[in-house]
Amino acid sequence: MTPPPTPSLPLLRSTWTTLYTHTLPSLALSYAPTQPHWPVHLDHCFARIIYDAVIGENLAPWPTRLKSPAVAHMSATQLQACITMGEGIASGRVPLVEADERSLALRGKKGKRKMGPEAGGTGRGKRKRGATDGDIRAAMKAEATPRAAAAGLPSPPRTARAVSPDCPGADAGRDARALIASSALSPFRQRVLLALTQVPSGKYTTYAAMADFLGSVPRAVGNAMRNNPFAPAVPCHRVLAADGGIGGFGGEWGGKGSEGEKIRKKRELLRSEGVRFDGRGRVVGEVWRGFV
């Protein structure tokens, strides 16, 4: 009997991307009964848990063993293992809480939920202030946008905190990640744009912060964002200068008291998402650095 053909790398990448950016977050936001608790809701959190198990082999955080973005550098065997574990989480065969605890322990962090029967309940209902997933606090605003409806799943309770429209794991970002990973762009441009999809709505990062994460320099990061073919799903408007200035956008660069039409549009986009500026036009608030 002839064995079935091995799936191609593009197919494995597409299957994995859909699983961790859409299927698992939708199940989490609907509090699907396949897991007694859903300690994480964001796609990059599911990726962190599964990557640490597959790439890090539950011995080390995955970035110590593989260059980011993982989806572009994993072997077919690793991709298949990620898919298998993700499907196991979706079906309940793999306990998500325990997998999350192992991943957090690798990073020297404490777990966010009790693991034993004393935890009780189903994870539904109102959460106490301060008990929210630390990764969610760092990576999203409190705005709620139900995700489950699009997947034909029941909507989460109104008290649950859902994912804001353009934060990691939202519709546009999910589609863009699959397109970026399968595009003909250079590997470095793919890494830059994939990292950019993680920046949540209502937050901003800088060219320098992205360069630190990517092991590059700010100018190279800025150049890689020029002629962004996936805008606005890949939100290059959320990247500002290290000094708090507006930075560049659409081939224009802001500063020195003059702003062109494209820079004004960038500032308007950021303001519409909740980013604030002072009287000098400098951004207010901390730089977002939650890249994984």
mmCIF file of C-alpha atoms in Angstrom:
data_model
loop_
_atom_site.group_PDB
_atom_site.id
_atom_site.type_symbol
_atom_site.label_atom_id
_atom_site.label_comp_id
_atom_site.label_asym_id
_atom_site.label_seq_id
_atom_site.Cartn_x
_atom_site.Cartn_y
_atom_site.Cartn_z
ATOM 1 C CA MET A 1 0.000 0.000 0.000
ATOM 2 C CA THR A 2 1.431 3.347 -1.036
ATOM 3 C CA PRO A 3 1.857 5.766 1.895
ATOM 4 C CA PRO A 4 0.085 9.119 1.559
ATOM 5 C CA PRO A 5 2.257 11.913 0.135
ATOM 6 C CA THR A 6 3.992 14.174 2.617
ATOM 7 C CA PRO A 7 2.306 17.622 2.724
ATOM 8 C CA SER A 8 4.367 20.422 1.206
ATOM 9 C CA LEU A 9 5.950 23.089 3.410
ATOM 10 C CA PRO A 10 3.572 25.836 2.153
ATOM 11 C CA LEU A 11 0.577 23.632 2.967
ATOM 12 C CA LEU A 12 1.920 22.807 6.433
ATOM 13 C CA ARG A 13 2.614 26.480 7.106
ATOM 14 C CA SER A 14 -0.865 27.464 5.979
ATOM 15 C CA THR A 15 -2.503 24.735 8.082
ATOM 16 C CA TRP A 16 -0.480 25.670 11.157
ATOM 17 C CA THR A 17 -1.092 29.407 10.705
ATOM 18 C CA THR A 18 -4.861 28.898 10.474
ATOM 19 C CA LEU A 19 -4.821 26.634 13.527
ATOM 20 C CA TYR A 20 -2.975 28.939 15.920
ATOM 21 C CA THR A 21 -4.248 32.285 14.623
ATOM 22 C CA HIS A 22 -7.916 31.398 14.126
ATOM 23 C CA THR A 23 -9.103 28.016 15.390
ATOM 24 C CA LEU A 24 -7.568 28.027 18.873
ATOM 25 C CA PRO A 25 -8.345 31.700 19.717
ATOM 26 C CA SER A 26 -11.954 31.191 18.544
ATOM 27 C CA LEU A 27 -12.334 28.159 20.802
ATOM 28 C CA ALA A 28 -10.806 30.061 23.722
ATOM 29 C CA LEU A 29 -13.052 33.082 23.279
ATOM 30 C CA SER A 30 -16.120 30.858 23.155
ATOM 31 C CA TYR A 31 -14.970 28.930 26.271
ATOM 32 C CA ALA A 32 -15.308 25.671 24.344
ATOM 33 C CA PRO A 33 -15.914 22.730 26.703
ATOM 34 C CA THR A 34 -13.011 20.733 25.278
ATOM 35 C CA GLN A 35 -10.762 22.451 27.854
ATOM 36 C CA PRO A 36 -11.825 23.008 31.492
ATOM 37 C CA HIS A 37 -9.927 26.327 31.423
ATOM 38 C CA TRP A 38 -8.601 28.542 28.653
ATOM 39 C CA PRO A 39 -5.729 30.455 30.344
ATOM 40 C CA VAL A 40 -4.767 32.207 27.092
ATOM 41 C CA HIS A 41 -6.817 33.708 24.259
ATOM 42 C CA LEU A 42 -4.288 35.318 21.905
ATOM 43 C CA ASP A 43 -2.702 33.601 18.941
ATOM 44 C CA HIS A 44 0.879 34.417 19.886
ATOM 45 C CA CYS A 45 0.254 32.867 23.319
ATOM 46 C CA PHE A 46 -0.855 29.615 21.721
ATOM 47 C CA ALA A 47 2.210 29.778 19.479
ATOM 48 C CA ARG A 48 4.471 30.335 22.494
ATOM 49 C CA ILE A 49 3.044 27.312 24.336
ATOM 50 C CA ILE A 50 3.283 24.969 21.352
ATOM 51 C CA TYR A 51 6.661 26.232 20.133
ATOM 52 C CA ASP A 52 8.163 25.749 23.589
ATOM 53 C CA ALA A 53 6.915 22.158 23.588
ATOM 54 C CA VAL A 54 7.900 21.286 20.011
ATOM 55 C CA ILE A 55 10.946 23.430 19.255
ATOM 56 C CA GLY A 56 12.166 23.892 22.821
ATOM 57 C CA GLU A 57 11.201 20.286 23.744
ATOM 58 C CA ASN A 58 9.994 21.603 27.123
ATOM 59 C CA LEU A 59 13.641 22.218 28.002
ATOM 60 C CA ALA A 60 14.193 25.809 26.855
ATOM 61 C CA PRO A 61 12.228 28.753 25.404
ATOM 62 C CA TRP A 62 11.915 28.185 21.684
ATOM 63 C CA PRO A 63 13.767 31.395 20.571
ATOM 64 C CA THR A 64 16.975 29.912 22.006
ATOM 65 C CA ARG A 65 16.764 27.144 19.413
ATOM 66 C CA LEU A 66 15.245 28.681 16.292
ATOM 67 C CA LYS A 67 15.349 32.007 14.499
ATOM 68 C CA SER A 68 12.164 34.085 14.466
ATOM 69 C CA PRO A 69 9.651 33.936 12.832
ATOM 70 C CA ALA A 70 9.331 30.271 13.663
ATOM 71 C CA VAL A 71 6.756 29.561 10.954
ATOM 72 C CA ALA A 72 9.305 30.477 8.284
ATOM 73 C CA HIS A 73 12.162 28.430 9.764
ATOM 74 C CA MET A 74 10.571 25.245 11.102
ATOM 75 C CA SER A 75 11.132 21.948 9.345
ATOM 76 C CA ALA A 76 8.233 19.918 7.990
ATOM 77 C CA THR A 77 8.561 17.592 10.976
ATOM 78 C CA GLN A 78 8.332 20.487 13.425
ATOM 79 C CA LEU A 79 5.369 22.014 11.616
ATOM 80 C CA GLN A 80 3.534 18.692 11.670
ATOM 81 C CA ALA A 81 4.284 18.316 15.389
ATOM 82 C CA CYS A 82 2.895 21.811 16.051
ATOM 83 C CA ILE A 83 -0.255 20.969 14.089
ATOM 84 C CA THR A 84 -0.687 17.710 16.003
ATOM 85 C CA MET A 85 -0.342 19.442 19.369
ATOM 86 C CA GLY A 86 -2.625 22.293 18.333
ATOM 87 C CA GLU A 87 -5.290 19.843 17.214
ATOM 88 C CA GLY A 88 -4.826 18.022 20.512
ATOM 89 C CA ILE A 89 -5.507 21.243 22.417
ATOM 90 C CA ALA A 90 -8.558 21.929 20.259
ATOM 91 C CA SER A 91 -9.993 18.468 20.918
ATOM 92 C CA GLY A 92 -9.016 18.351 24.591
ATOM 93 C CA ARG A 93 -6.511 15.519 24.227
ATOM 94 C CA VAL A 94 -3.703 17.883 25.281
ATOM 95 C CA PRO A 95 -4.370 19.753 28.584
ATOM 96 C CA LEU A 96 -3.819 23.429 27.778
ATOM 97 C CA VAL A 97 -3.320 24.590 31.366
ATOM 98 C CA GLU A 98 -0.507 22.121 31.958
ATOM 99 C CA ALA A 99 1.171 23.005 28.659
ATOM 100 C CA ASP A 100 0.948 26.708 29.530
ATOM 101 C CA GLU A 101 2.417 26.078 32.982
ATOM 102 C CA ARG A 102 5.383 24.245 31.472
ATOM 103 C CA SER A 103 5.998 27.043 28.978
ATOM 104 C CA LEU A 104 5.837 29.735 31.661
ATOM 105 C CA ALA A 105 8.156 27.759 33.934
ATOM 106 C CA LEU A 106 10.766 27.669 31.163
ATOM 107 C CA ARG A 107 10.680 31.470 31.201
ATOM 108 C CA GLY A 108 10.853 31.780 34.982
ATOM 109 C CA LYS A 109 7.250 32.921 35.268
ATOM 110 C CA LYS A 110 4.523 31.729 37.581
ATOM 111 C CA GLY A 111 1.386 30.127 36.238
ATOM 112 C CA LYS A 112 -1.762 32.183 35.970
ATOM 113 C CA ARG A 113 -4.315 29.583 37.117
ATOM 114 C CA LYS A 114 -4.564 26.718 39.562
ATOM 115 C CA MET A 115 -4.084 23.352 37.911
ATOM 116 C CA GLY A 116 -5.871 20.982 40.264
ATOM 117 C CA PRO A 117 -9.525 20.221 40.932
ATOM 118 C CA GLU A 118 -9.602 23.008 43.491
ATOM 119 C CA ALA A 119 -9.579 25.470 40.601
ATOM 120 C CA GLY A 120 -13.220 24.505 39.982
ATOM 121 C CA GLY A 121 -15.652 26.014 37.486
ATOM 122 C CA THR A 122 -15.372 26.166 33.745
ATOM 123 C CA GLY A 123 -13.464 29.389 33.230
ATOM 124 C CA ARG A 124 -16.671 31.230 32.450
ATOM 125 C CA GLY A 125 -17.942 34.399 33.997
ATOM 126 C CA LYS A 126 -16.380 37.547 35.339
ATOM 127 C CA ARG A 127 -12.715 37.639 36.193
ATOM 128 C CA LYS A 128 -11.300 39.434 39.157
ATOM 129 C CA ARG A 129 -9.245 42.522 38.456
ATOM 130 C CA GLY A 130 -5.576 41.664 38.328
ATOM 131 C CA ALA A 131 -6.199 37.986 37.573
ATOM 132 C CA THR A 132 -6.177 38.467 33.813
ATOM 133 C CA ASP A 133 -3.563 36.640 31.788
ATOM 134 C CA GLY A 134 -0.322 38.593 32.001
ATOM 135 C CA ASP A 135 0.335 38.092 28.299
ATOM 136 C CA ILE A 136 -3.056 39.592 27.498
ATOM 137 C CA ARG A 137 -2.394 42.634 29.714
ATOM 138 C CA ALA A 138 0.848 43.247 27.883
ATOM 139 C CA ALA A 139 -0.454 42.710 24.389
ATOM 140 C CA MET A 140 -3.953 44.180 24.182
ATOM 141 C CA LYS A 141 -6.351 46.875 25.251
ATOM 142 C CA ALA A 142 -9.607 46.260 27.090
ATOM 143 C CA GLU A 143 -11.646 46.796 23.927
ATOM 144 C CA ALA A 144 -13.660 43.699 23.076
ATOM 145 C CA THR A 145 -14.337 42.428 19.598
ATOM 146 C CA PRO A 146 -16.104 39.040 19.523
ATOM 147 C CA ARG A 147 -14.234 36.589 17.328
ATOM 148 C CA ALA A 148 -16.298 33.480 17.736
ATOM 149 C CA ALA A 149 -19.275 34.586 15.653
ATOM 150 C CA ALA A 150 -17.300 34.545 12.421
ATOM 151 C CA ALA A 151 -16.334 30.952 13.125
ATOM 152 C CA GLY A 152 -19.904 29.877 13.811
ATOM 153 C CA LEU A 153 -19.190 29.490 17.509
ATOM 154 C CA PRO A 154 -21.219 30.899 20.402
ATOM 155 C CA SER A 155 -20.216 34.396 21.461
ATOM 156 C CA PRO A 156 -18.169 34.681 24.672
ATOM 157 C CA PRO A 157 -19.842 36.146 27.762
ATOM 158 C CA ARG A 158 -19.973 39.934 27.806
ATOM 159 C CA THR A 159 -17.706 39.928 30.842
ATOM 160 C CA ALA A 160 -14.916 38.187 28.969
ATOM 161 C CA ARG A 161 -12.058 40.238 27.551
ATOM 162 C CA ALA A 162 -11.741 39.593 23.852
ATOM 163 C CA VAL A 163 -9.196 40.590 21.271
ATOM 164 C CA SER A 164 -9.171 44.137 19.936
ATOM 165 C CA PRO A 165 -9.632 44.519 16.186
ATOM 166 C CA ASP A 166 -6.022 44.706 15.014
ATOM 167 C CA CYS A 167 -4.073 43.078 17.813
ATOM 168 C CA PRO A 168 -2.242 39.799 17.267
ATOM 169 C CA GLY A 169 -4.734 37.172 16.213
ATOM 170 C CA ALA A 170 -7.411 39.423 14.708
ATOM 171 C CA ASP A 171 -8.831 38.760 11.234
ATOM 172 C CA ALA A 172 -6.625 41.063 9.173
ATOM 173 C CA GLY A 173 -3.453 40.010 10.969
ATOM 174 C CA ARG A 174 -4.259 36.335 10.519
ATOM 175 C CA ASP A 175 -4.771 36.689 6.785
ATOM 176 C CA ALA A 176 -1.652 38.826 6.443
ATOM 177 C CA ARG A 177 0.587 36.373 8.280
ATOM 178 C CA ALA A 178 -0.341 33.583 5.915
ATOM 179 C CA LEU A 179 0.296 35.871 2.927
ATOM 180 C CA ILE A 180 3.633 37.068 4.282
ATOM 181 C CA ALA A 181 4.879 33.558 5.052
ATOM 182 C CA SER A 182 4.068 32.381 1.508
ATOM 183 C CA SER A 183 5.203 35.562 -0.294
ATOM 184 C CA ALA A 184 8.272 36.112 -2.464
ATOM 185 C CA LEU A 185 9.578 38.854 -0.154
ATOM 186 C CA SER A 186 13.102 38.520 1.171
ATOM 187 C CA PRO A 187 13.464 36.552 4.418
ATOM 188 C CA PHE A 188 14.341 39.732 6.321
ATOM 189 C CA ARG A 189 11.304 41.639 5.036
ATOM 190 C CA GLN A 190 9.130 38.691 5.980
ATOM 191 C CA ARG A 191 10.555 38.716 9.510
ATOM 192 C CA VAL A 192 9.940 42.465 9.848
ATOM 193 C CA LEU A 193 6.366 42.318 8.580
ATOM 194 C CA LEU A 194 5.505 39.212 10.616
ATOM 195 C CA ALA A 195 6.794 40.926 13.756
ATOM 196 C CA LEU A 196 4.758 44.006 12.880
ATOM 197 C CA THR A 197 1.512 42.008 12.856
ATOM 198 C CA GLN A 198 1.968 41.480 16.597
ATOM 199 C CA VAL A 199 1.666 45.176 17.511
ATOM 200 C CA PRO A 200 -1.840 45.652 18.985
ATOM 201 C CA SER A 201 -4.296 48.379 18.189
ATOM 202 C CA GLY A 202 -3.963 51.244 20.654
ATOM 203 C CA LYS A 203 -0.246 50.593 21.123
ATOM 204 C CA TYR A 204 2.864 51.739 19.320
ATOM 205 C CA THR A 205 6.387 50.441 18.948
ATOM 206 C CA THR A 206 9.565 51.959 17.488
ATOM 207 C CA TYR A 207 12.015 51.100 14.760
ATOM 208 C CA ALA A 208 14.637 50.606 17.482
ATOM 209 C CA ALA A 209 12.435 48.233 19.513
ATOM 210 C CA MET A 210 11.763 46.118 16.437
ATOM 211 C CA ALA A 211 15.455 46.151 15.550
ATOM 212 C CA ASP A 212 16.322 44.906 19.048
ATOM 213 C CA PHE A 213 13.898 42.021 18.663
ATOM 214 C CA LEU A 214 15.067 41.147 15.149
ATOM 215 C CA GLY A 215 18.781 41.545 15.846
ATOM 216 C CA SER A 216 19.054 44.296 13.244
ATOM 217 C CA VAL A 217 19.298 48.098 13.063
ATOM 218 C CA PRO A 218 16.464 50.680 12.939
ATOM 219 C CA ARG A 219 17.287 51.904 9.429
ATOM 220 C CA ALA A 220 17.076 48.382 8.006
ATOM 221 C CA VAL A 221 13.721 47.866 9.723
ATOM 222 C CA GLY A 222 12.397 51.127 8.290
ATOM 223 C CA ASN A 223 13.577 50.230 4.807
ATOM 224 C CA ALA A 224 11.888 46.834 5.038
ATOM 225 C CA MET A 225 8.558 48.542 5.745
ATOM 226 C CA ARG A 226 8.647 50.728 2.655
ATOM 227 C CA ASN A 227 6.016 49.884 0.052
ATOM 228 C CA ASN A 228 4.283 47.583 2.536
ATOM 229 C CA PRO A 229 2.182 45.349 0.230
ATOM 230 C CA PHE A 230 -0.062 44.170 3.067
ATOM 231 C CA ALA A 231 -1.165 47.491 4.579
ATOM 232 C CA PRO A 232 -3.285 48.109 6.574
ATOM 233 C CA ALA A 233 -3.477 44.484 7.774
ATOM 234 C CA VAL A 234 0.243 44.788 8.548
ATOM 235 C CA PRO A 235 0.084 48.016 10.585
ATOM 236 C CA CYS A 236 3.247 49.931 9.730
ATOM 237 C CA HIS A 237 1.541 53.098 11.051
ATOM 238 C CA ARG A 238 2.105 51.765 14.600
ATOM 239 C CA VAL A 239 5.884 52.171 14.338
ATOM 240 C CA LEU A 240 7.294 55.524 15.490
ATOM 241 C CA ALA A 241 10.695 57.104 15.980
ATOM 242 C CA ALA A 242 12.671 56.334 19.138
ATOM 243 C CA ASP A 243 12.394 59.950 20.322
ATOM 244 C CA GLY A 244 8.586 59.813 20.261
ATOM 245 C CA GLY A 245 8.313 61.520 16.899
ATOM 246 C CA ILE A 246 5.826 60.354 14.293
ATOM 247 C CA GLY A 247 8.469 58.725 12.093
ATOM 248 C CA GLY A 248 7.787 57.862 8.486
ATOM 249 C CA PHE A 249 4.763 56.740 6.516
ATOM 250 C CA GLY A 250 4.084 56.234 2.815
ATOM 251 C CA GLY A 251 7.486 57.594 1.813
ATOM 252 C CA GLU A 252 7.180 60.746 3.944
ATOM 253 C CA TRP A 253 9.021 61.544 7.170
ATOM 254 C CA GLY A 254 7.490 63.757 9.846
ATOM 255 C CA GLY A 255 9.237 66.320 11.971
ATOM 256 C CA LYS A 256 10.679 69.829 11.961
ATOM 257 C CA GLY A 257 7.258 71.426 12.152
ATOM 258 C CA SER A 258 5.953 70.130 8.834
ATOM 259 C CA GLU A 259 3.698 67.176 8.117
ATOM 260 C CA GLY A 260 2.564 65.994 4.714
ATOM 261 C CA GLU A 261 -0.763 64.390 3.948
ATOM 262 C CA LYS A 262 0.502 60.857 4.587
ATOM 263 C CA ILE A 263 2.027 61.740 7.955
ATOM 264 C CA ARG A 264 -1.213 63.441 8.989
ATOM 265 C CA LYS A 265 -3.052 60.271 7.990
ATOM 266 C CA LYS A 266 -0.672 58.190 10.140
ATOM 267 C CA ARG A 267 -1.309 60.412 13.151
ATOM 268 C CA GLU A 268 -5.069 60.252 12.577
ATOM 269 C CA LEU A 269 -4.960 56.450 12.372
ATOM 270 C CA LEU A 270 -3.061 56.234 15.642
ATOM 271 C CA ARG A 271 -5.402 58.660 17.391
ATOM 272 C CA SER A 272 -8.437 56.709 16.177
ATOM 273 C CA GLU A 273 -6.936 53.632 17.842
ATOM 274 C CA GLY A 274 -6.382 55.418 21.136
ATOM 275 C CA VAL A 275 -2.728 56.489 20.896
ATOM 276 C CA ARG A 276 -2.200 59.953 22.399
ATOM 277 C CA PHE A 277 0.220 62.759 21.552
ATOM 278 C CA ASP A 278 1.372 65.745 23.594
ATOM 279 C CA GLY A 279 1.326 69.388 22.526
ATOM 280 C CA ARG A 280 4.594 68.984 20.653
ATOM 281 C CA GLY A 281 3.290 66.055 18.672
ATOM 282 C CA ARG A 282 5.311 63.489 20.649
ATOM 283 C CA VAL A 283 3.666 60.187 21.488
ATOM 284 C CA VAL A 284 2.522 59.618 25.082
ATOM 285 C CA GLY A 285 2.928 56.248 26.799
ATOM 286 C CA GLU A 286 5.377 53.364 26.904
ATOM 287 C CA VAL A 287 6.804 51.633 23.856
ATOM 288 C CA TRP A 288 5.201 48.238 23.179
ATOM 289 C CA ARG A 289 7.861 45.499 23.173
ATOM 290 C CA GLY A 290 5.785 42.343 23.533
ATOM 291 C CA PHE A 291 7.232 40.566 20.504
ATOM 292 C CA VAL A 292 7.478 36.779 20.638
#
